[in-house]
Coordinates of C-alpha atoms in Angstrom, one line a residue:
M1 CA 53.3 35.8 99.1
K2 CA 53.5 38.4 96.1
K3 CA 53.3 41.1 98.7
S4 CA 56.4 39.6 100.4
T5 CA 58.0 39.0 96.9
I6 CA 57.1 42.9 96.1
A7 CA 58.6 44.1 99.5
F8 CA 61.7 41.8 99.3
F9 CA 62.5 43.6 95.8
A10 CA 61.7 46.8 96.7
I11 CA 64.1 46.5 99.6
Y12 CA 66.7 44.9 97.2
F13 CA 66.5 47.7 94.5
F14 CA 66.8 50.3 97.5
I15 CA 69.7 48.8 99.0
F16 CA 71.6 48.3 95.7
G17 CA 70.4 51.4 94.4
W18 CA 71.8 53.1 97.7
I19 CA 75.3 51.4 97.2
S20 CA 75.4 52.3 94.0
H21 CA 74.8 56.1 94.3
T22 CA 77.6 55.8 97.3
L23 CA 79.9 54.2 95.2
Y24 CA 79.5 56.3 92.2
Q25 CA 80.1 59.5 95.0
G26 CA 82.9 57.9 96.3
V27 CA 84.1 57.8 92.5
Q28 CA 83.2 61.0 91.4
K29 CA 84.9 62.6 94.7
E30 CA 88.2 60.8 93.5
T31 CA 87.8 61.9 90.5
K32 CA 87.6 65.6 91.4
T33 CA 90.5 65.0 93.7
K34 CA 92.8 63.4 91.2
T35 CA 93.9 66.7 89.6
L36 CA 95.7 68.3 92.9
K37 CA 97.1 64.7 94.1
K38 CA 98.0 63.6 90.6
I39 CA 100.1 67.1 90.4
K40 CA 101.6 66.7 93.7
E41 CA 102.7 63.4 93.4
G42 CA 104.0 63.7 89.9
G43 CA 105.8 66.9 90.9
I44 CA 105.1 68.4 87.5
L45 CA 102.4 71.5 87.1
N46 CA 101.5 71.2 83.2
V47 CA 100.7 74.8 82.1
V48 CA 100.0 76.5 78.8
L49 CA 101.4 79.9 78.6
L50 CA 100.4 82.4 75.5
N51 CA 103.9 83.4 74.3
S52 CA 103.9 87.0 74.5
S53 CA 104.9 90.2 76.7
S54 CA 102.5 90.1 78.8
T55 CA 102.0 86.6 79.8
Y56 CA 105.4 84.8 79.1
Y57 CA 108.9 85.2 77.0
I58 CA 112.4 84.1 77.3
G59 CA 114.6 87.0 77.2
S60 CA 118.3 87.4 78.0
D61 CA 117.8 86.8 81.2
G62 CA 115.8 84.0 81.2
S63 CA 111.9 83.5 81.6
K64 CA 110.0 86.7 82.0
G65 CA 106.4 87.8 81.8
F66 CA 103.5 88.7 84.6
E67 CA 101.6 85.7 84.4
Y68 CA 104.8 83.3 84.2
D69 CA 106.0 84.4 87.0
L70 CA 102.8 84.2 88.9
L71 CA 102.3 80.9 88.0
D72 CA 105.8 79.9 89.3
A73 CA 105.1 81.4 92.3
Y74 CA 102.0 79.0 92.6
S75 CA 104.2 75.9 91.5
K76 CA 106.8 76.7 94.8
H77 CA 103.1 76.8 96.5
L78 CA 102.4 73.3 95.4
G79 CA 106.4 72.0 95.7
V80 CA 106.3 71.3 92.5
K81 CA 108.1 72.0 88.7
L82 CA 106.5 73.8 86.0
N83 CA 106.3 72.4 82.7
I84 CA 105.5 74.8 80.0
T85 CA 103.7 74.4 76.7
T86 CA 103.8 77.6 74.6
A87 CA 101.1 79.1 72.8
N88 CA 100.8 81.8 69.7
T89 CA 97.5 82.9 69.9
T90 CA 94.4 83.0 72.0
K91 CA 92.7 80.2 70.1
E92 CA 95.6 78.1 69.9
A93 CA 95.9 78.3 73.6
L94 CA 92.1 77.4 74.7
E95 CA 92.7 74.4 72.2
L96 CA 95.5 73.1 74.1
S97 CA 93.6 73.6 77.5
K98 CA 91.3 70.5 76.3
N99 CA 94.4 68.4 76.5
P100 CA 93.4 66.1 79.5
D101 CA 97.1 66.0 80.5
I102 CA 96.9 70.3 80.8
H103 CA 96.2 71.6 84.3
I104 CA 96.1 75.3 83.8
T105 CA 96.3 77.6 80.8
S106 CA 97.6 81.1 81.1
A107 CA 96.9 83.5 78.4
A108 CA 95.4 86.9 79.5
L109 CA 92.0 85.2 79.4
S110 CA 89.2 87.4 80.2
K111 CA 86.1 85.4 82.2
T112 CA 83.4 86.2 79.5
K113 CA 79.9 84.8 79.8
E114 CA 80.0 82.6 76.3
R115 CA 83.9 81.2 77.7
E116 CA 82.7 80.4 81.2
K117 CA 79.7 78.2 79.5
N118 CA 82.9 75.9 78.0
F119 CA 86.1 76.6 80.1
N120 CA 86.5 76.1 84.0
F121 CA 88.1 79.1 85.2
G122 CA 90.2 79.7 88.8
P123 CA 89.8 83.0 90.8
S124 CA 90.5 86.2 89.1
Y125 CA 94.1 87.7 89.5
F126 CA 94.1 91.1 86.9
E127 CA 91.3 93.3 85.7
A128 CA 91.9 94.9 81.9
Q129 CA 89.6 96.6 79.6
E130 CA 89.3 96.0 76.1
Q131 CA 90.7 98.9 74.4
V132 CA 90.3 100.0 70.2
V133 CA 94.1 100.6 68.9
C134 CA 94.8 102.4 65.5
H135 CA 97.0 104.2 63.4
K136 CA 98.4 107.5 64.6
K137 CA 97.9 108.8 60.9
M138 CA 94.0 108.5 60.8
L139 CA 94.2 111.7 63.4
L140 CA 95.7 113.5 60.4
N141 CA 92.8 112.8 57.8
G142 CA 90.1 113.0 60.5
K143 CA 89.2 109.5 60.5
F144 CA 90.1 108.7 63.9
P145 CA 87.5 106.8 66.2
N146 CA 86.5 108.2 69.3
N147 CA 83.3 105.6 69.7
V148 CA 81.8 102.5 68.0
D149 CA 80.0 104.6 65.4
D150 CA 82.8 105.2 64.1
L151 CA 84.0 102.2 63.6
T152 CA 82.2 102.0 60.6
G153 CA 84.2 101.6 57.1
L154 CA 87.7 101.0 58.7
K155 CA 89.5 97.7 58.5
I156 CA 89.7 96.1 62.0
V157 CA 91.3 92.6 62.5
V158 CA 91.2 91.1 66.0
G159 CA 92.0 87.2 66.9
E160 CA 89.9 84.6 66.7
G161 CA 88.3 83.0 69.6
T162 CA 89.1 86.2 71.7
S163 CA 87.4 88.2 74.1
Y164 CA 87.6 91.1 71.4
S165 CA 85.7 89.0 68.9
E166 CA 83.1 88.2 71.5
T167 CA 82.5 91.7 71.6
I168 CA 82.2 92.8 67.9
E169 CA 79.7 90.1 67.7
L170 CA 78.0 91.5 71.0
L171 CA 77.9 94.9 68.9
K172 CA 76.8 93.7 65.8
T173 CA 73.8 92.4 67.4
E174 CA 73.0 95.7 68.7
G175 CA 72.8 97.1 65.4
F176 CA 76.4 98.2 65.0
D177 CA 78.0 98.3 61.4
I178 CA 81.3 96.7 62.2
N179 CA 83.7 95.6 59.2
A180 CA 86.1 93.4 61.2
T181 CA 88.2 90.1 60.2
Y182 CA 88.7 87.4 62.5
T183 CA 92.0 85.6 62.6
S184 CA 93.9 82.7 63.7
E185 CA 97.1 83.1 62.1
Y186 CA 98.1 86.3 64.2
S187 CA 98.5 86.8 67.8
T188 CA 97.7 90.3 69.2
E189 CA 100.9 91.6 69.4
E190 CA 101.5 90.7 66.0
L191 CA 98.1 92.6 65.1
I192 CA 99.3 95.8 66.8
A193 CA 102.7 95.8 64.8
K194 CA 100.2 95.5 61.7
V195 CA 98.4 98.5 63.2
D196 CA 101.7 100.3 63.4
S197 CA 102.9 99.7 60.0
N198 CA 99.6 100.6 58.5
E199 CA 98.5 97.1 57.2
I200 CA 95.0 97.4 59.3
D201 CA 93.5 100.6 60.6
C202 CA 92.6 99.2 64.2
T203 CA 92.6 96.5 66.3
I204 CA 91.6 95.8 70.0
V205 CA 93.6 95.2 72.9
D206 CA 93.2 94.5 76.6
S207 CA 94.8 97.8 78.5
N208 CA 97.1 96.2 80.0
I209 CA 98.8 94.6 76.7
Y210 CA 98.2 97.9 75.1
V211 CA 100.2 99.4 78.1
L212 CA 103.1 97.0 77.5
N213 CA 103.3 97.2 73.6
Q214 CA 103.3 101.1 73.4
R215 CA 106.7 101.8 73.6
Y216 CA 107.4 99.0 70.9
F217 CA 105.5 100.9 68.4
Q218 CA 105.8 104.6 66.9
N219 CA 102.5 104.8 64.8
I220 CA 99.7 103.3 67.1
A221 CA 97.4 105.6 69.4
L222 CA 94.5 104.7 71.7
A223 CA 91.1 105.3 70.3
F224 CA 89.0 104.7 72.8
D225 CA 87.5 101.8 75.7
I226 CA 85.1 99.3 74.0
S227 CA 84.5 97.2 77.2
S228 CA 83.7 97.6 80.7
R229 CA 86.4 96.3 83.4
T230 CA 87.0 92.3 82.8
Q231 CA 88.3 90.0 85.0
Q232 CA 91.1 88.0 83.9
A233 CA 92.0 84.2 85.1
W234 CA 93.6 81.2 84.2
V235 CA 91.4 78.1 82.7
L236 CA 91.7 74.9 84.6
A237 CA 91.0 71.4 84.2
Q238 CA 87.5 70.1 84.2
D239 CA 87.9 67.6 86.7
A240 CA 89.7 69.9 89.3
K241 CA 87.9 71.1 91.9
E242 CA 90.1 71.0 94.8
L243 CA 92.8 72.5 92.6
K244 CA 90.8 75.2 92.1
E245 CA 89.8 75.7 96.2
D246 CA 93.6 75.7 96.7
M247 CA 94.2 78.3 94.1
Y248 CA 91.7 80.4 95.8
S249 CA 93.4 80.1 99.3
W250 CA 96.9 80.7 97.9
L251 CA 95.8 83.4 95.7
N252 CA 94.2 85.2 99.1
S253 CA 97.2 84.6 100.8
F254 CA 99.5 86.2 97.7
N255 CA 97.5 89.4 97.7
Q256 CA 97.5 89.7 101.9
S257 CA 101.5 89.2 101.7
K258 CA 101.6 92.4 99.4
E259 CA 103.4 89.5 96.7
M260 CA 100.5 90.3 94.3
S261 CA 101.0 94.1 94.3
Q262 CA 105.0 94.0 94.2
L263 CA 104.5 91.3 91.0
K264 CA 102.4 94.3 89.1
D265 CA 104.4 96.8 90.0
R266 CA 107.6 95.0 88.9
Y267 CA 105.8 94.8 85.0
Y268 CA 103.2 97.8 85.1
S269 CA 104.7 100.9 87.4
Y270 CA 107.5 101.6 84.9
V271 CA 104.6 102.3 82.1
L272 CA 103.5 105.8 83.9
F273 CA 107.0 107.1 83.0
F274 CA 106.8 106.0 79.6
N275 CA 108.1 108.6 77.1
Y276 CA 107.9 107.5 73.5
N277 CA 110.2 109.9 72.1
D278 CA 113.2 108.7 74.6
T279 CA 112.2 105.4 73.9
A280 CA 112.3 105.1 70.3
M281 CA 115.6 106.6 70.8
F282 CA 116.7 103.9 72.9
N283 CA 115.4 101.4 70.5
E284 CA 117.3 102.9 68.0
K285 CA 120.6 103.0 69.8
A286 CA 120.1 99.5 71.1
K287 CA 120.5 98.6 67.0
T288 CA 123.2 101.0 66.1
V289 CA 125.2 101.7 69.5
L290 CA 124.7 99.2 71.6
P291 CA 126.5 96.0 69.4
K292 CA 129.7 98.2 70.5
Y293 CA 129.9 97.9 73.5
E294 CA 127.7 94.7 73.9
K295 CA 130.7 92.0 74.6
Y296 CA 131.9 94.4 77.8
F297 CA 128.6 94.4 79.2
Q298 CA 128.4 90.3 78.4
E299 CA 132.0 89.8 80.4
A300 CA 130.4 92.2 83.1
S301 CA 127.3 90.6 83.6
T302 CA 128.9 87.0 84.0
K303 CA 131.8 88.5 86.2
Y304 CA 129.4 90.0 88.8
E305 CA 126.5 88.1 88.2
I306 CA 124.4 91.0 87.0
P307 CA 122.1 90.6 84.3
F308 CA 123.6 92.1 80.8
S309 CA 120.0 93.8 79.9
L310 CA 120.4 95.6 83.6
L311 CA 123.8 96.8 83.0
A312 CA 123.2 98.3 79.8
S313 CA 120.0 99.7 80.7
L314 CA 121.8 101.3 83.5
S315 CA 124.5 102.8 81.4
Y316 CA 121.8 104.2 78.9
Q317 CA 120.2 106.0 81.6
E318 CA 123.5 107.7 82.8
S319 CA 125.1 108.2 79.6
H320 CA 122.7 106.9 76.5
W321 CA 125.9 105.0 75.5
N322 CA 128.1 108.1 75.1
E323 CA 131.5 107.0 76.4
N324 CA 132.9 110.6 76.6
A325 CA 129.7 111.8 78.5
R326 CA 130.4 114.4 81.3
S327 CA 128.0 116.1 83.6
D328 CA 128.4 119.7 85.5
T329 CA 129.5 117.7 88.3
G330 CA 132.5 116.0 86.9
V331 CA 131.2 112.3 86.7
R332 CA 132.2 110.7 83.1
G333 CA 132.1 107.8 80.8
L334 CA 129.3 105.3 79.6
M335 CA 128.6 104.5 83.5
M336 CA 129.4 107.9 84.7
L337 CA 131.6 106.9 87.3
T338 CA 133.2 109.8 89.8
Q339 CA 136.9 110.3 89.8
D340 CA 137.0 108.9 93.5
T341 CA 134.6 105.9 92.6
A342 CA 136.9 105.0 89.7
E343 CA 140.1 105.6 91.7
H344 CA 138.6 102.9 94.7
L345 CA 137.2 100.7 91.8
G346 CA 140.7 100.7 90.0
V347 CA 139.6 102.3 86.9
R348 CA 142.6 104.2 85.3
D349 CA 140.6 105.9 82.6
R350 CA 136.9 106.6 83.0
V351 CA 135.9 107.1 79.3
D352 CA 137.6 103.6 78.2
P353 CA 134.6 101.8 77.7
K354 CA 135.5 98.1 79.0
Q355 CA 137.2 99.9 82.3
S356 CA 133.7 102.0 82.4
I357 CA 131.6 99.0 82.5
L358 CA 133.3 96.8 84.2
G359 CA 134.0 99.5 86.9
G360 CA 130.5 100.4 86.9
A361 CA 129.4 96.6 87.5
K362 CA 131.7 95.9 90.0
H363 CA 130.5 99.5 91.9
L364 CA 127.1 98.1 91.4
N365 CA 127.8 94.7 92.9
Q366 CA 129.6 96.3 95.7
I367 CA 126.6 98.3 96.7
M368 CA 124.2 95.3 96.5
K369 CA 126.4 93.7 99.3
T370 CA 125.6 96.3 101.8
V371 CA 121.9 96.3 101.3
S372 CA 119.9 94.8 104.2
N373 CA 119.6 91.0 104.2
E374 CA 116.0 91.5 104.6
V375 CA 115.4 93.0 101.4
V376 CA 114.8 90.4 98.8
G377 CA 114.6 89.0 95.3
E378 CA 114.7 91.6 92.4
D379 CA 114.1 94.4 95.4
R380 CA 118.0 94.1 96.2
L381 CA 118.8 95.4 92.6
K382 CA 116.1 98.3 93.1
F383 CA 118.0 99.0 96.4
A384 CA 120.8 99.1 94.5
L385 CA 120.1 101.3 92.1
V386 CA 118.6 103.9 94.0
A387 CA 122.1 104.1 95.7
Y388 CA 123.7 104.3 92.5
N389 CA 121.9 107.3 91.9
I390 CA 121.7 109.1 94.9
G391 CA 124.0 107.4 97.5
E392 CA 123.6 104.3 100.1
A393 CA 123.6 107.1 102.6
H394 CA 120.2 108.2 101.2
V395 CA 118.8 104.9 101.2
L396 CA 119.2 104.2 104.7
D397 CA 117.7 107.3 105.2
A398 CA 114.3 106.4 103.2
Q399 CA 114.2 103.3 105.2
K400 CA 114.2 105.0 108.3
L401 CA 111.7 107.1 107.7
A402 CA 109.6 104.5 105.7
Q403 CA 109.8 102.3 109.0
Q404 CA 108.8 105.8 110.9
M405 CA 105.5 106.0 108.7
G406 CA 104.7 102.2 109.2
L407 CA 105.7 100.7 106.0
N408 CA 108.0 98.0 105.0
Q409 CA 111.7 99.4 105.0
N410 CA 112.5 96.8 103.4
S411 CA 110.1 96.7 100.3
W412 CA 110.7 98.6 96.9
A413 CA 106.8 99.1 96.8
D414 CA 106.8 101.0 100.1
L415 CA 110.5 102.5 99.8
K416 CA 109.4 104.4 96.5
K417 CA 106.5 105.7 98.2
V418 CA 108.6 107.5 100.7
L419 CA 111.8 108.6 98.4
P420 CA 110.2 111.6 97.4
L421 CA 109.9 113.0 100.5
L422 CA 113.3 113.3 100.9
S423 CA 113.4 116.4 98.9
Q424 CA 110.6 117.9 101.4
K425 CA 112.0 119.6 104.0
K426 CA 109.3 118.6 106.5
Y427 CA 111.1 115.3 106.3
H428 CA 114.8 115.8 105.1
T429 CA 115.9 118.1 108.2
T430 CA 115.0 115.2 110.6
L431 CA 116.9 112.8 108.6
K432 CA 120.8 112.3 109.1
H433 CA 121.8 112.5 105.7
G434 CA 119.5 115.5 104.9
Y435 CA 118.2 116.3 101.0
A436 CA 118.1 114.6 98.1
R437 CA 116.1 114.5 95.0
G438 CA 114.3 111.2 96.0
S439 CA 111.8 111.5 93.1
E440 CA 114.2 111.1 90.5
A441 CA 115.6 108.2 92.1
V442 CA 112.4 106.7 91.8
K443 CA 111.8 107.5 88.0
Y444 CA 115.5 106.6 87.7
V445 CA 114.8 103.0 88.4
E446 CA 111.6 102.7 86.6
A447 CA 113.1 103.9 83.5
I448 CA 116.3 101.5 83.7
Y449 CA 113.3 98.6 83.9
S450 CA 111.4 99.9 81.2
Y451 CA 114.8 99.9 79.2
M452 CA 115.6 96.2 80.3
D453 CA 112.0 95.0 79.2
I454 CA 112.7 96.3 75.6
L455 CA 116.2 94.8 75.6
Q456 CA 114.9 91.3 76.9
K457 CA 112.0 91.4 74.3
N458 CA 114.4 92.1 71.7
S459 CA 116.4 89.3 72.6
S460 CA 113.1 87.0 72.9
E461 CA 112.8 88.1 69.0
K462 CA 116.1 87.3 68.4
L463 CA 115.8 83.6 69.9
L464 CA 112.4 83.1 68.2
S465 CA 114.1 84.2 64.5
K466 CA 117.1 81.6 65.3
A467 CA 115.0 79.2 66.1
A468 CA 112.5 79.4 63.3
Q469 CA 116.0 79.2 60.9

């Protein structure tokens, strides 16, 4: 009797355990799937975005930033809308990521060993390297650091809770004497500004953050790389297994379609043409000269649906905002119109600021309408800018050449590869419209986009300043 009772209870507990385990696995599976399911059912993707030039900011032409655009593309893939919560520091972004309602946190976050213990990272989408950035005056007094040993005795401040603070702590355990302060009060870009104003000697930033910010600060200089290259990724909600799997699949497709390379090109390619002296002059004239013509650029922007920052940047590239500018070839005014083009546009006086700006905007608008419908998005503007610079005929030649070379004739990333070939005899003699300074056209477009970025960042700072008042 006892044996049968024991057998009964053994079977009972086995069945009970099996059912409980099965039910638990079902609940666990439902928990893991709920994030992606909830996002799609609710139609909202809740994200935290760091408010910075490398991540997300509101410019005069709307929301901008490499990571914002990447998230925007992913939300469109999911068929949902972005709901953005902004953070001002990395530490704040990571704290906000713990909110159970947050699905993704985007703050140019490096995947460090310490962070991976505490956060659920998605797939890597960018690679950067930590760099020491210091005030230029240290070059003159012989204190400019060339390696980690040279950091001894310098005033160094980095963000609390950043990968930079982790790097410094690691170096300290290896025996290096580094006097560093960790702050939660200032963002990485604010610390760059403090280096620029000589309030601190150095800070540490990711390489992509440095290249974007070197155009804004006259007194900073790159000292040396302090880390190997690290992967950057979004932090996901802890119960987001299916969201992570979907993200890996989408990012793979995004890379293969060349959309990722186009996005990186949009934000980082123009830094290759960075010239600080020219940028410093642009910043100065943006404060002192641009306000004189701002209302005309705004009027033209509204009338022809072209971003204000683009029109103003185009004008600077053409004339440095000199209404009496004249070239050896006879083009004149703020938008440097030829006599024939001016007459075609109805511009009676090319040196009249309002007529020139509205005429130039109208001209660009007309060019954009001639760009092939297969050229989409922001590439349409870039194709039109090339045509504004060297003529529509040469753009058609470049497209034909791109097609012959097996490239995408409707992609700016590919067109800018072939434009420099228009000045080479081997190629231009085979094309209908012959020789053109294609290399200069590429630099022309990249310079305009660099100026645009500066104007949009300045606009963002003005908006934040007004909001704080």
